[in-house]
mmCIF file of C-alpha atoms in Angstrom:
data_model
loop_
_atom_site.group_PDB
_atom_site.id
_atom_site.type_symbol
_atom_site.label_atom_id
_atom_site.label_comp_id
_atom_site.label_asym_id
_atom_site.label_seq_id
_atom_site.Cartn_x
_atom_site.Cartn_y
_atom_site.Cartn_z
ATOM 1 C CA MET C 43 10.274 -1.624 37.035
ATOM 2 C CA THR C 44 11.888 -5.027 36.252
ATOM 3 C CA ASN C 45 9.944 -8.236 34.893
ATOM 4 C CA ASP C 46 11.509 -11.549 36.677
ATOM 5 C CA HIS C 47 8.961 -13.652 35.296
ATOM 6 C CA ASP C 48 10.404 -16.552 34.152
ATOM 7 C CA TYR C 49 8.731 -17.429 31.077
ATOM 8 C CA PHE C 50 10.646 -20.733 30.338
ATOM 9 C CA THR C 51 9.453 -22.559 33.440
ATOM 10 C CA LEU C 52 7.118 -25.570 32.895
ATOM 11 C CA GLU C 53 5.305 -26.455 35.820
ATOM 12 C CA ASN C 54 4.374 -29.749 34.723
ATOM 13 C CA LYS C 55 7.267 -31.426 32.451
ATOM 14 C CA ILE C 56 5.960 -33.605 29.720
ATOM 15 C CA PHE C 57 9.215 -34.481 27.672
ATOM 16 C CA GLN C 58 12.232 -36.048 28.566
ATOM 17 C CA ASN C 59 13.689 -36.211 25.048
ATOM 18 C CA LYS C 60 11.560 -34.951 22.501
ATOM 19 C CA ASP C 61 13.893 -35.347 19.598
ATOM 20 C CA LEU C 62 13.040 -39.174 19.721
ATOM 21 C CA LEU C 63 9.654 -37.662 18.269
ATOM 22 C CA GLN C 64 11.152 -35.684 15.466
ATOM 23 C CA VAL C 65 10.655 -37.047 12.245
ATOM 24 C CA SER C 66 14.151 -36.521 11.239
ATOM 25 C CA HIS C 67 15.586 -38.443 14.207
ATOM 26 C CA LEU C 68 17.345 -41.693 12.906
ATOM 27 C CA PRO C 69 16.623 -44.413 15.526
ATOM 28 C CA ASP C 70 18.851 -47.337 16.741
ATOM 29 C CA SER C 71 18.314 -50.814 15.157
ATOM 30 C CA ASP C 72 16.033 -51.628 18.228
ATOM 31 C CA ARG C 73 13.540 -49.200 17.199
ATOM 32 C CA ILE C 74 13.136 -49.766 13.818
ATOM 33 C CA ILE C 75 10.009 -51.837 14.086
ATOM 34 C CA GLY C 76 8.533 -54.401 11.258
ATOM 35 C CA ARG C 77 11.078 -53.461 8.674
ATOM 36 C CA GLU C 78 13.261 -56.494 9.104
ATOM 37 C CA GLU C 79 12.908 -57.775 5.617
ATOM 38 C CA GLU C 80 13.255 -54.397 4.023
ATOM 39 C CA LEU C 81 16.281 -53.663 5.960
ATOM 40 C CA THR C 82 17.856 -57.051 4.695
ATOM 41 C CA ASN C 83 16.760 -56.499 1.150
ATOM 42 C CA LEU C 84 18.130 -53.136 1.047
ATOM 43 C CA ALA C 85 21.378 -54.563 2.716
ATOM 44 C CA ASN C 86 21.679 -57.401 0.029
ATOM 45 C CA ALA C 87 21.468 -54.573 -2.569
ATOM 46 C CA ILE C 88 24.147 -52.650 -1.376
ATOM 47 C CA GLN C 89 26.440 -55.117 0.025
ATOM 48 C CA PRO C 90 28.934 -55.234 -2.395
ATOM 49 C CA ALA C 91 29.887 -51.397 -1.471
ATOM 50 C CA ILE C 92 31.580 -52.625 1.748
ATOM 51 C CA THR C 93 34.002 -54.442 -0.242
ATOM 52 C CA GLY C 94 34.629 -51.437 -2.708
ATOM 53 C CA ASN C 95 32.610 -52.922 -5.692
ATOM 54 C CA THR C 96 29.733 -51.578 -7.036
ATOM 55 C CA PRO C 97 26.274 -51.832 -5.420
ATOM 56 C CA ASN C 98 23.124 -52.542 -7.056
ATOM 57 C CA ASN C 99 20.550 -49.743 -7.954
ATOM 58 C CA VAL C 100 17.732 -49.725 -5.868
ATOM 59 C CA LEU C 101 14.224 -48.152 -6.634
ATOM 60 C CA VAL C 102 12.151 -48.253 -3.335
ATOM 61 C CA TYR C 103 8.296 -47.572 -3.536
ATOM 62 C CA GLY C 104 5.718 -47.169 -0.629
ATOM 63 C CA LYS C 105 2.752 -44.733 0.865
ATOM 64 C CA THR C 106 4.139 -41.722 3.014
ATOM 65 C CA GLY C 107 5.446 -42.998 6.521
ATOM 66 C CA THR C 108 6.118 -46.777 5.631
ATOM 67 C CA GLY C 109 9.782 -46.189 6.704
ATOM 68 C CA LYS C 110 11.443 -45.871 3.047
ATOM 69 C CA SER C 111 13.858 -42.918 3.928
ATOM 70 C CA LEU C 112 14.424 -44.375 7.465
ATOM 71 C CA CYS C 113 15.497 -47.668 6.624
ATOM 72 C CA SER C 114 17.652 -46.090 3.532
ATOM 73 C CA LYS C 115 19.414 -43.962 5.908
ATOM 74 C CA PHE C 116 19.914 -46.580 8.377
ATOM 75 C CA ILE C 117 21.171 -49.199 6.119
ATOM 76 C CA THR C 118 23.662 -46.816 4.276
ATOM 77 C CA ASN C 119 25.393 -45.577 7.848
ATOM 78 C CA GLN C 120 25.605 -49.170 8.990
ATOM 79 C CA ALA C 121 27.394 -49.498 5.200
ATOM 80 C CA ILE C 122 29.648 -46.965 6.264
ATOM 81 C CA SER C 123 31.037 -48.711 9.443
ATOM 82 C CA ARG C 124 30.886 -52.240 8.026
ATOM 83 C CA ALA C 125 33.038 -50.980 5.130
ATOM 84 C CA ALA C 126 35.608 -49.193 7.307
ATOM 85 C CA GLY C 127 36.200 -52.542 9.211
ATOM 86 C CA ASN C 128 37.397 -53.724 5.649
ATOM 87 C CA ASP C 129 39.528 -50.634 5.076
ATOM 88 C CA VAL C 130 37.179 -49.361 2.381
ATOM 89 C CA GLN C 131 35.865 -45.956 2.511
ATOM 90 C CA VAL C 132 32.167 -45.601 1.722
ATOM 91 C CA GLY C 133 30.731 -41.979 1.102
ATOM 92 C CA VAL C 134 26.839 -41.712 1.685
ATOM 93 C CA ALA C 135 24.673 -38.403 0.198
ATOM 94 C CA TYR C 136 21.005 -37.886 1.117
ATOM 95 C CA VAL C 137 19.013 -35.462 -1.198
ATOM 96 C CA ASP C 138 15.598 -34.493 -0.857
ATOM 97 C CA CYS C 139 14.254 -33.900 -4.267
ATOM 98 C CA LEU C 140 11.377 -31.890 -3.446
ATOM 99 C CA GLN C 141 13.820 -29.195 -1.740
ATOM 100 C CA GLU C 142 16.497 -29.615 -4.606
ATOM 101 C CA SER C 143 14.389 -30.290 -7.520
ATOM 102 C CA THR C 144 16.790 -29.083 -10.098
ATOM 103 C CA GLU C 145 19.491 -31.508 -11.824
ATOM 104 C CA THR C 146 22.100 -28.682 -10.895
ATOM 105 C CA GLN C 147 20.664 -28.550 -7.321
ATOM 106 C CA ALA C 148 20.817 -32.231 -6.613
ATOM 107 C CA VAL C 149 24.372 -32.806 -7.832
ATOM 108 C CA GLN C 150 25.627 -29.611 -5.994
ATOM 109 C CA SER C 151 23.906 -30.950 -3.082
ATOM 110 C CA ILE C 152 25.651 -34.636 -3.412
ATOM 111 C CA GLY C 153 29.143 -32.748 -3.931
ATOM 112 C CA HIS C 154 28.932 -30.872 -1.005
ATOM 113 C CA GLN C 155 28.079 -33.879 1.317
ATOM 114 C CA LEU C 156 30.887 -35.817 -0.318
ATOM 115 C CA ASN C 157 33.355 -33.008 -0.410
ATOM 116 C CA ASP C 158 36.259 -32.077 1.849
ATOM 117 C CA GLN C 159 37.985 -28.943 0.361
ATOM 118 C CA ASN C 160 40.709 -29.568 2.737
ATOM 119 C CA ASP C 161 41.265 -32.946 1.510
ATOM 120 C CA THR C 162 40.440 -32.632 -2.326
ATOM 121 C CA ASP C 163 41.311 -28.814 -2.893
ATOM 122 C CA ILE C 164 38.103 -28.714 -4.839
ATOM 123 C CA SER C 165 35.374 -26.279 -4.395
ATOM 124 C CA ILE C 166 31.469 -26.702 -4.726
ATOM 125 C CA PRO C 167 30.539 -23.296 -5.221
ATOM 126 C CA HIS C 168 26.681 -22.337 -4.660
ATOM 127 C CA ALA C 169 26.569 -20.991 -7.974
ATOM 128 C CA GLY C 170 28.314 -19.934 -10.968
ATOM 129 C CA LEU C 171 28.984 -23.520 -12.590
ATOM 130 C CA SER C 172 27.614 -25.407 -15.298
ATOM 131 C CA THR C 173 25.815 -28.358 -14.545
ATOM 132 C CA SER C 174 28.458 -30.656 -16.314
ATOM 133 C CA GLU C 175 31.050 -28.772 -14.279
ATOM 134 C CA TYR C 176 29.473 -29.466 -11.053
ATOM 135 C CA TYR C 177 29.215 -33.394 -12.293
ATOM 136 C CA ARG C 178 32.967 -33.180 -13.205
ATOM 137 C CA ARG C 179 33.908 -32.336 -9.823
ATOM 138 C CA LEU C 180 31.682 -34.647 -8.154
ATOM 139 C CA TRP C 181 33.528 -37.449 -9.933
ATOM 140 C CA GLN C 182 36.796 -36.191 -9.110
ATOM 141 C CA ILE C 183 35.826 -35.806 -5.440
ATOM 142 C CA ILE C 184 34.433 -39.550 -5.220
ATOM 143 C CA ASP C 185 37.414 -40.807 -6.953
ATOM 144 C CA ALA C 186 39.717 -39.017 -4.501
ATOM 145 C CA ARG C 187 38.041 -39.808 -1.331
ATOM 146 C CA PHE C 188 36.231 -43.184 -1.523
ATOM 147 C CA ASP C 189 36.155 -46.598 -2.834
ATOM 148 C CA ALA C 190 32.142 -46.506 -3.106
ATOM 149 C CA ALA C 191 29.457 -43.919 -2.915
ATOM 150 C CA LEU C 192 25.828 -44.097 -2.186
ATOM 151 C CA VAL C 193 23.461 -41.500 -3.117
ATOM 152 C CA ILE C 194 19.908 -41.464 -1.809
ATOM 153 C CA LEU C 195 17.526 -39.659 -3.793
ATOM 154 C CA ASP C 196 14.208 -39.211 -1.590
ATOM 155 C CA GLU C 197 11.068 -38.463 -3.462
ATOM 156 C CA VAL C 198 12.948 -38.738 -6.879
ATOM 157 C CA ASP C 199 9.819 -38.127 -8.695
ATOM 158 C CA LYS C 200 9.743 -34.702 -7.783
ATOM 159 C CA ILE C 201 13.076 -34.169 -9.587
ATOM 160 C CA GLU C 202 12.618 -31.974 -12.940
ATOM 161 C CA SER C 203 14.979 -34.012 -15.073
ATOM 162 C CA ASP C 204 15.839 -37.911 -15.289
ATOM 163 C CA ASP C 205 19.191 -36.993 -16.431
ATOM 164 C CA ILE C 206 20.704 -37.363 -13.097
ATOM 165 C CA LEU C 207 19.692 -41.042 -12.895
ATOM 166 C CA MET C 208 21.213 -41.515 -16.124
ATOM 167 C CA GLN C 209 24.432 -39.753 -15.030
ATOM 168 C CA LEU C 210 24.680 -41.688 -11.581
ATOM 169 C CA SER C 211 23.475 -45.072 -12.977
ATOM 170 C CA ARG C 212 25.963 -44.992 -15.957
ATOM 171 C CA ALA C 213 29.030 -43.012 -14.303
ATOM 172 C CA VAL C 214 31.218 -46.394 -13.933
ATOM 173 C CA GLU C 215 29.965 -47.638 -17.445
ATOM 174 C CA SER C 216 31.058 -44.614 -18.890
ATOM 175 C CA GLY C 217 34.261 -44.194 -17.240
ATOM 176 C CA LYS C 218 33.476 -40.871 -15.555
ATOM 177 C CA LEU C 219 34.508 -42.897 -12.330
ATOM 178 C CA SER C 220 38.142 -44.351 -12.674
ATOM 179 C CA SER C 221 38.982 -45.793 -9.167
ATOM 180 C CA SER C 222 35.939 -45.703 -7.421
ATOM 181 C CA THR C 223 32.047 -46.703 -7.654
ATOM 182 C CA ILE C 224 28.556 -45.371 -7.007
ATOM 183 C CA GLY C 225 25.107 -46.776 -6.318
ATOM 184 C CA THR C 226 21.824 -45.057 -6.248
ATOM 185 C CA ILE C 227 18.718 -45.668 -3.901
ATOM 186 C CA GLY C 228 15.555 -43.895 -5.484
ATOM 187 C CA ILE C 229 12.744 -43.395 -3.022
ATOM 188 C CA SER C 230 9.257 -42.609 -4.272
ATOM 189 C CA ASN C 231 5.640 -42.674 -2.832
ATOM 190 C CA LYS C 232 4.265 -42.979 -6.588
ATOM 191 C CA VAL C 233 4.349 -47.041 -7.586
ATOM 192 C CA ARG C 234 3.828 -46.074 -11.058
ATOM 193 C CA TYR C 235 6.938 -43.963 -11.103
ATOM 194 C CA LYS C 236 8.984 -46.407 -12.960
ATOM 195 C CA GLU C 237 6.519 -46.289 -16.009
ATOM 196 C CA SER C 238 7.382 -42.829 -16.505
ATOM 197 C CA LEU C 239 11.265 -43.275 -17.091
ATOM 198 C CA ASP C 240 13.328 -43.593 -20.207
ATOM 199 C CA GLU C 241 13.757 -47.050 -20.986
ATOM 200 C CA ARG C 242 17.597 -46.921 -20.609
ATOM 201 C CA ILE C 243 17.497 -45.305 -17.220
ATOM 202 C CA LYS C 244 14.769 -47.904 -16.271
ATOM 203 C CA SER C 245 17.190 -50.778 -17.235
ATOM 204 C CA SER C 246 20.236 -49.230 -15.197
ATOM 205 C CA LEU C 247 18.540 -47.765 -12.115
ATOM 206 C CA CYS C 248 15.904 -50.310 -11.204
ATOM 207 C CA GLU C 249 18.354 -53.463 -10.687
ATOM 208 C CA ARG C 250 16.012 -54.077 -7.677
ATOM 209 C CA GLU C 251 12.878 -52.946 -6.585
ATOM 210 C CA TYR C 252 11.159 -53.005 -3.094
ATOM 211 C CA VAL C 253 7.633 -52.310 -2.112
ATOM 212 C CA PHE C 254 7.330 -51.075 1.456
ATOM 213 C CA PRO C 255 3.900 -51.864 2.658
ATOM 214 C CA PRO C 256 1.829 -49.799 5.199
ATOM 215 C CA TYR C 257 2.419 -50.521 9.004
ATOM 216 C CA ASP C 258 -0.627 -51.931 10.927
ATOM 217 C CA ALA C 259 -1.888 -50.953 13.960
ATOM 218 C CA THR C 260 0.079 -53.306 15.994
ATOM 219 C CA GLN C 261 3.508 -52.432 14.255
ATOM 220 C CA ILE C 262 2.527 -48.644 15.026
ATOM 221 C CA ARG C 263 1.937 -49.284 18.485
ATOM 222 C CA GLU C 264 4.892 -50.731 18.701
ATOM 223 C CA ILE C 265 7.088 -47.966 17.092
ATOM 224 C CA LEU C 266 5.214 -45.474 19.511
ATOM 225 C CA ASN C 267 5.931 -47.756 22.547
ATOM 226 C CA SER C 268 9.739 -47.965 21.339
ATOM 227 C CA ARG C 269 9.841 -43.898 21.604
ATOM 228 C CA SER C 270 7.761 -43.581 24.493
ATOM 229 C CA ASP C 271 10.862 -42.433 26.649
ATOM 230 C CA ALA C 272 10.620 -38.960 24.763
ATOM 231 C CA PHE C 273 8.280 -38.401 27.528
ATOM 232 C CA GLU C 274 8.684 -38.064 31.329
ATOM 233 C CA ASP C 275 7.616 -41.329 33.445
ATOM 234 C CA ASP C 276 3.944 -41.823 33.987
ATOM 235 C CA VAL C 277 2.677 -38.924 31.971
ATOM 236 C CA LEU C 278 1.050 -40.896 29.043
ATOM 237 C CA GLU C 279 -2.223 -42.244 29.916
ATOM 238 C CA ASP C 280 -2.989 -46.029 29.204
ATOM 239 C CA GLY C 281 -5.097 -45.308 26.069
ATOM 240 C CA VAL C 282 -2.887 -42.668 24.591
ATOM 241 C CA ILE C 283 -0.582 -44.887 22.402
ATOM 242 C CA PRO C 284 -3.303 -47.548 21.402
ATOM 243 C CA ARG C 285 -5.446 -44.376 20.426
ATOM 244 C CA VAL C 286 -2.911 -42.746 18.245
ATOM 245 C CA ALA C 287 -1.930 -46.182 16.681
ATOM 246 C CA ALA C 288 -5.705 -47.011 15.875
ATOM 247 C CA LEU C 289 -5.937 -43.284 14.240
ATOM 248 C CA SER C 290 -2.865 -44.105 12.158
ATOM 249 C CA ALA C 291 -3.453 -47.531 11.170
ATOM 250 C CA ARG C 292 -6.949 -46.423 9.806
ATOM 251 C CA GLU C 293 -5.451 -43.772 7.683
ATOM 252 C CA HIS C 294 -3.134 -45.517 5.382
ATOM 253 C CA GLY C 295 -0.647 -46.710 8.103
ATOM 254 C CA ASP C 296 1.524 -43.882 8.555
ATOM 255 C CA ALA C 297 4.231 -44.290 11.093
ATOM 256 C CA ARG C 298 5.120 -40.594 10.520
ATOM 257 C CA LYS C 299 1.836 -39.244 11.307
ATOM 258 C CA ALA C 300 1.498 -41.082 14.215
ATOM 259 C CA ILE C 301 5.000 -40.052 15.840
ATOM 260 C CA ASP C 302 3.545 -36.499 14.883
ATOM 261 C CA ILE C 303 0.222 -37.040 16.461
ATOM 262 C CA LEU C 304 1.845 -38.151 19.695
ATOM 263 C CA ARG C 305 4.454 -35.288 19.502
ATOM 264 C CA PHE C 306 1.537 -32.839 19.322
ATOM 265 C CA ALA C 307 -0.401 -34.673 21.924
ATOM 266 C CA GLY C 308 2.157 -34.125 24.173
ATOM 267 C CA GLU C 309 2.824 -30.093 23.139
ATOM 268 C CA ILE C 310 -0.752 -29.529 23.690
ATOM 269 C CA ALA C 311 -0.658 -31.199 27.221
ATOM 270 C CA GLU C 312 2.378 -28.876 27.996
ATOM 271 C CA GLU C 313 0.510 -25.735 26.446
ATOM 272 C CA LYS C 314 -2.706 -26.526 28.907
ATOM 273 C CA GLY C 315 -0.223 -27.362 31.901
ATOM 274 C CA LEU C 316 -1.575 -30.781 32.310
ATOM 275 C CA GLU C 317 0.039 -32.920 34.436
ATOM 276 C CA ALA C 318 -0.581 -35.832 31.784
ATOM 277 C CA VAL C 319 -1.087 -36.768 27.873
ATOM 278 C CA THR C 320 -4.961 -37.413 27.736
ATOM 279 C CA GLY C 321 -6.941 -39.005 25.336
ATOM 280 C CA SER C 322 -8.525 -35.315 24.833
ATOM 281 C CA CYS C 323 -5.186 -34.228 23.770
ATOM 282 C CA VAL C 324 -4.720 -36.984 21.012
ATOM 283 C CA GLU C 325 -8.130 -35.660 19.581
ATOM 284 C CA GLN C 326 -6.749 -32.317 19.457
ATOM 285 C CA ALA C 327 -3.425 -33.629 18.008
ATOM 286 C CA HIS C 328 -5.052 -35.173 15.419
ATOM 287 C CA GLU C 329 -7.207 -32.296 13.835
ATOM 288 C CA ARG C 330 -3.546 -30.348 14.325
ATOM 289 C CA GLU C 331 -1.809 -32.972 12.420
ATOM 290 C CA GLU C 332 -4.530 -33.153 9.777
ATOM 291 C CA THR C 333 -4.378 -29.226 9.009
ATOM 292 C CA ASN C 334 -0.604 -29.146 9.088
ATOM 293 C CA ARG C 335 -0.317 -31.976 6.879
ATOM 294 C CA LEU C 336 -3.088 -30.702 4.425
ATOM 295 C CA ALA C 337 -1.597 -27.147 4.805
ATOM 296 C CA GLU C 338 1.928 -28.531 3.540
ATOM 297 C CA LEU C 339 0.217 -30.551 0.782
ATOM 298 C CA ILE C 340 -1.761 -27.527 -0.191
ATOM 299 C CA SER C 341 0.765 -24.937 -0.116
ATOM 300 C CA LYS C 342 2.705 -27.127 -2.817
ATOM 301 C CA SER C 343 -0.149 -26.783 -5.093
ATOM 302 C CA PRO C 344 -1.049 -23.948 -7.660
ATOM 303 C CA SER C 345 -3.249 -21.098 -6.183
ATOM 304 C CA HIS C 346 -6.145 -22.324 -8.296
ATOM 305 C CA ALA C 347 -6.126 -25.905 -6.862
ATOM 306 C CA LYS C 348 -6.687 -24.018 -3.513
ATOM 307 C CA LEU C 349 -9.559 -22.096 -4.838
ATOM 308 C CA VAL C 350 -11.003 -25.410 -5.956
ATOM 309 C CA LEU C 351 -10.766 -27.016 -2.833
ATOM 310 C CA GLU C 352 -12.193 -23.986 -0.874
ATOM 311 C CA ALA C 353 -15.307 -24.442 -3.359
ATOM 312 C CA MET C 354 -15.486 -27.984 -2.431
ATOM 313 C CA ALA C 355 -15.531 -27.178 1.217
ATOM 314 C CA LEU C 356 -17.930 -24.585 1.103
ATOM 315 C CA LEU C 357 -20.237 -26.566 -1.107
ATOM 316 C CA ALA C 358 -19.959 -29.618 1.505
ATOM 317 C CA GLN C 359 -20.745 -27.434 4.397
ATOM 318 C CA GLN C 360 -23.886 -26.006 2.800
ATOM 319 C CA PRO C 361 -27.122 -26.998 5.319
ATOM 320 C CA ASP C 362 -29.413 -27.838 2.847
ATOM 321 C CA ARG C 363 -26.816 -30.622 1.366
ATOM 322 C CA ASN C 364 -27.964 -34.394 1.844
ATOM 323 C CA ASN C 365 -24.295 -35.364 1.731
ATOM 324 C CA ASP C 366 -20.847 -33.706 1.084
ATOM 325 C CA VAL C 367 -20.668 -35.131 -2.532
ATOM 326 C CA VAL C 368 -20.513 -32.551 -5.187
ATOM 327 C CA GLN C 369 -20.433 -32.586 -8.761
ATOM 328 C CA THR C 370 -17.728 -31.019 -11.100
ATOM 329 C CA THR C 371 -20.017 -28.474 -12.599
ATOM 330 C CA GLU C 372 -20.843 -27.418 -8.995
ATOM 331 C CA VAL C 373 -17.298 -26.985 -7.891
ATOM 332 C CA PHE C 374 -16.549 -25.191 -11.060
ATOM 333 C CA ASP C 375 -19.305 -22.707 -10.801
ATOM 334 C CA LEU C 376 -18.339 -21.614 -7.312
ATOM 335 C CA TYR C 377 -14.986 -21.824 -8.109
ATOM 336 C CA LYS C 378 -15.421 -19.323 -10.927
ATOM 337 C CA ARG C 379 -17.417 -16.911 -8.084
ATOM 338 C CA LEU C 380 -14.227 -17.216 -6.028
ATOM 339 C CA CYS C 381 -12.102 -16.363 -8.587
ATOM 340 C CA ASP C 382 -14.102 -12.940 -8.939
ATOM 341 C CA ARG C 383 -14.014 -12.425 -5.053
ATOM 342 C CA ASP C 384 -10.162 -12.606 -5.440
ATOM 343 C CA GLU C 385 -9.997 -10.649 -8.783
ATOM 344 C CA SER C 386 -8.125 -13.314 -10.597
ATOM 345 C CA SER C 387 -8.943 -14.968 -13.959
ATOM 346 C CA HIS C 388 -10.665 -18.196 -13.930
ATOM 347 C CA LEU C 389 -9.292 -21.480 -15.449
ATOM 348 C CA LYS C 390 -11.294 -23.266 -18.119
ATOM 349 C CA LEU C 391 -13.395 -26.492 -17.065
ATOM 350 C CA ARG C 392 -11.161 -28.770 -18.462
ATOM 351 C CA ARG C 393 -7.994 -27.615 -16.606
ATOM 352 C CA VAL C 394 -10.575 -27.697 -13.366
ATOM 353 C CA ARG C 395 -11.161 -31.176 -13.931
ATOM 354 C CA ASP C 396 -7.254 -31.920 -14.111
ATOM 355 C CA ILE C 397 -6.983 -30.203 -10.647
ATOM 356 C CA LEU C 398 -9.546 -32.366 -9.124
ATOM 357 C CA SER C 399 -7.785 -35.557 -10.603
ATOM 358 C CA GLU C 400 -4.286 -33.942 -9.024
ATOM 359 C CA LEU C 401 -6.282 -33.531 -5.810
ATOM 360 C CA GLU C 402 -7.596 -37.256 -5.926
ATOM 361 C CA PHE C 403 -3.864 -38.540 -6.493
ATOM 362 C CA LEU C 404 -2.747 -36.659 -3.556
ATOM 363 C CA SER C 405 -5.434 -38.355 -1.283
ATOM 364 C CA ILE C 406 -7.094 -35.147 -0.713
ATOM 365 C CA ILE C 407 -10.321 -35.877 -2.341
ATOM 366 C CA GLU C 408 -12.014 -38.961 -3.650
ATOM 367 C CA GLN C 409 -13.768 -39.228 -6.927
ATOM 368 C CA GLU C 410 -16.288 -41.793 -8.460
ATOM 369 C CA ARG C 411 -17.616 -41.576 -11.922
ATOM 370 C CA LYS C 412 -21.441 -41.711 -12.255
ATOM 371 C CA TRP C 413 -23.697 -42.846 -15.060
ATOM 372 C CA ALA C 414 -26.504 -40.086 -15.555
ATOM 373 C CA GLY C 415 -28.535 -41.941 -17.792
ATOM 374 C CA LYS C 416 -29.431 -42.916 -21.113
ATOM 375 C CA GLY C 417 -28.459 -40.364 -23.254
ATOM 376 C CA LYS C 418 -26.933 -38.288 -20.610
ATOM 377 C CA GLY C 419 -23.626 -39.730 -20.579
ATOM 378 C CA ASN C 420 -21.439 -39.696 -17.382
ATOM 379 C CA TYR C 421 -20.467 -37.124 -14.699
ATOM 380 C CA MET C 422 -18.159 -37.091 -11.882
ATOM 381 C CA GLU C 423 -19.054 -37.023 -8.078
ATOM 382 C CA ASN C 424 -16.122 -35.348 -5.851
ATOM 383 C CA GLN C 425 -15.901 -35.900 -2.217
ATOM 384 C CA LEU C 426 -13.432 -34.396 0.510
ATOM 385 C CA VAL C 427 -11.589 -37.157 2.495
ATOM 386 C CA ASP C 428 -11.047 -34.567 5.440
ATOM 387 C CA ASP C 429 -13.909 -32.511 7.091
ATOM 388 C CA PRO C 430 -14.747 -29.286 5.323
ATOM 389 C CA GLU C 431 -13.784 -27.149 8.250
ATOM 390 C CA VAL C 432 -10.228 -28.811 8.243
ATOM 391 C CA ILE C 433 -9.749 -28.119 4.540
ATOM 392 C CA LEU C 434 -10.622 -24.294 4.919
ATOM 393 C CA ALA C 435 -8.493 -23.984 8.009
ATOM 394 C CA ALA C 436 -5.584 -26.051 5.818
ATOM 395 C CA CYS C 437 -6.291 -23.439 2.931
ATOM 396 C CA GLU C 438 -6.016 -20.457 5.089
ATOM 397 C CA LYS C 439 -3.065 -21.709 6.922
ATOM 398 C CA SER C 440 -0.979 -22.418 3.356
ATOM 399 C CA ASN C 441 -1.421 -18.532 2.178
#
């Protein structure tokens, strides 16, 4: 007996072009909202490249979802086409330093993106070469193929060694490139990232620095409206986009989060066979986005950080608590019991304090130092930013 049921037929079609709601989607200029000044600044910094001259190195700061990567990719793509009109060849490479976190991986990736082996007769193997040899081949490729190269290092603070910044920013000055030139755009979520750099790197990399501010609710609403043709006509209820914009603006003005919530809301409507995306879909989508975001953050944290978070969430859930504020010593005691449960050895209290500080930096928890009274010293109060249930679900999902 054959099963002729078509499992891929959707009774109510929600999406028309879902790609518009992917974070990786690079929109046209008229869909980039509220970043005119930032785009102008980036264009001015790399302007020399379109005539074959040396562009400025740039360091871009800002919270997640403020358009740093989007604007950097857009402006470098535009530089390629503008340069071509001047008979100048510009090459662009984009490196996600979270994925390619070693110097060798990053240089290898840049080489792959800029190379055309049929043109250069140079190979960039996935393994087997020293870092210095990858650099040597990269310089050869750039000299052979381009008048100028632009390298975007996204989440540059995640790279294990600063040496690549030195190599890229000094390539022309040190004579590594003979007939071409190169510029670097470093992108970081950490405003204090520059402080950690070697003075020599700081002087050569940070020629121009720009801070991308968070989007406000009006800008996020415009961004979502500009992508609303991702949906079929008349499937978005009137209050959906304002509600998503309000949620995202309240939580640090993250446009990436807003786009994710809108996409999830559409997927929830699709899964439930609804004819429209409703406010209820948005609330469920918000919870799904929170869990996914936290799971992604937590999955990159050490296993003991997950246990510390689990301890905080379980303490916050206790029915006899007046609030969800927990002291570090309370967290440490329950954390030790969770380690015993998992048959693993526990870290010392000092290291757990460090983990809590790291979680605060990631905006997963908030901390406040309290005065215990004369002769008793200080103690730290810790509070989850998200609901304990969301934290526990994210911990489970990240395992």
